[in-house]
Amino acid sequence: DSGVTQTPKHLITATGQRVTLRCSPRSGDLSVYWYQQSLDQGLQFLIQYYNGEERAKGNILERFSAQQFPDLHSELNLSSLELGDSALYFCASSVAEQGARDEQFFGPGTRLTVL
Amino acid sequence: GQSLEQPSEVTAVEGAIVQINCTYQTSGFYGLSWYQQHDGGAPTFLSYNALDGLEETGRFSSFLSRSDSYGYLLLQELQMKDSASYFCAVRDQNQGGKLIFGQGTELSVKP
């Protein structure tokens, strides 16, 4: 157990819908990262927040947005969902803006299925 | 930009030694990380090399050659539970903690 929690574990929805994925980082960690992992694919970095501010952005679609709240939990919002958005979405956290030794602690993931 | 290459799959038998290679191209280099992911599970950090040489942690070792832009993960005394995907990763020097992951190597350990 990494100490990072994500809810929900599974999400099934329809095309065109909007969903929110939630992540609580490890106690004391200020950085939160979001990744997308499609079937048999590597981890694609979406976005990073550090202490409430956006720090780095990957190839995140305009339909996707995220934020980090004062209590450091983060939410990833996915809208106008398409079939291709079906994937595992991981949240990770680290103490610093750049994880020591690049170590990030990953949550269990949210499996999103778009029908 | 950054890119990493690693074999898509490797098969080995229990008790054997296996090496998973990773070559990278990056405009700025801090270090090479390795992560393990069991099927559908959360990736977990294994090791990090910032300097040339071998880092050993139990049955797992990781090696880096900065001049060759190359590293590898060495798994010894393979166990069935080592069957998983292994990802190498480098940091994007222009974007803080952003990690660029390779596509992953699926390791199958056979009895």
Short mmCIF file of C-alpha atoms in Angstrom, two decimals, chain B residues 6-22 34 36 46-47 54-55 57-63 70-86 105-110:
data_model
loop_
_atom_site.label_atom_id
_atom_site.label_comp_id
_atom_site.label_asym_id
_atom_site.label_seq_id
_atom_site.Cartn_x
_atom_site.Cartn_y
_atom_site.Cartn_z
CA GLN B 6 13.17 -1.22 -24.18
CA PRO B 7 12.26 -4.71 -25.37
CA SER B 8 8.54 -5.43 -25.37
CA GLU B 9 8.84 -8.82 -23.74
CA VAL B 10 11.32 -11.17 -22.13
CA THR B 11 10.88 -14.75 -20.97
CA ALA B 12 13.04 -16.57 -18.45
CA VAL B 13 12.85 -19.52 -16.09
CA GLU B 14 12.63 -19.56 -12.34
CA GLY B 15 16.01 -19.17 -10.68
CA ALA B 16 17.63 -17.62 -13.73
CA ILE B 17 19.04 -14.14 -14.26
CA VAL B 18 17.48 -11.71 -16.71
CA GLN B 19 18.58 -8.31 -17.96
CA ILE B 20 16.17 -5.70 -19.29
CA ASN B 21 17.84 -3.01 -21.35
CA CYS B 22 16.82 0.58 -21.83
CA TRP B 34 12.88 1.72 -13.01
CA GLN B 36 7.59 -2.53 -11.73
CA LEU B 46 12.46 -0.09 -7.97
CA SER B 47 15.61 1.93 -8.46
CA LEU B 54 25.72 -0.51 -10.68
CA GLU B 55 23.22 -0.04 -7.86
CA THR B 57 19.08 -3.71 -3.99
CA GLY B 58 18.60 -7.31 -3.01
CA ARG B 59 17.92 -9.47 -6.03
CA PHE B 60 17.52 -6.43 -8.27
CA SER B 61 20.36 -4.31 -9.63
CA SER B 62 20.32 -1.37 -11.99
CA PHE B 63 23.13 -0.11 -14.16
CA TYR B 70 22.02 3.13 -21.73
CA GLY B 71 20.91 1.35 -18.65
CA TYR B 72 19.62 -2.00 -17.60
CA LEU B 73 17.74 -3.70 -14.82
CA LEU B 74 19.14 -7.02 -13.68
CA LEU B 75 16.92 -9.47 -11.88
CA GLN B 76 18.59 -12.43 -10.19
CA GLU B 77 17.22 -15.65 -8.74
CA LEU B 78 14.01 -15.11 -10.62
CA GLN B 79 10.78 -16.00 -8.89
CA MET B 80 7.33 -16.50 -10.35
CA LYS B 81 6.18 -13.34 -8.60
CA ASP B 82 8.68 -11.33 -10.68
CA SER B 83 6.40 -11.80 -13.69
CA ALA B 84 5.35 -8.22 -14.36
CA SER B 85 5.97 -5.25 -16.61
CA TYR B 86 9.11 -3.22 -16.04
CA THR B 105 8.99 -4.82 -20.90
CA GLU B 106 6.71 -7.69 -20.00
CA LEU B 107 8.68 -10.30 -18.11
CA SER B 108 7.30 -13.82 -17.99
CA VAL B 109 8.91 -16.19 -15.53
CA LYS B 110 8.30 -19.87 -16.31
#
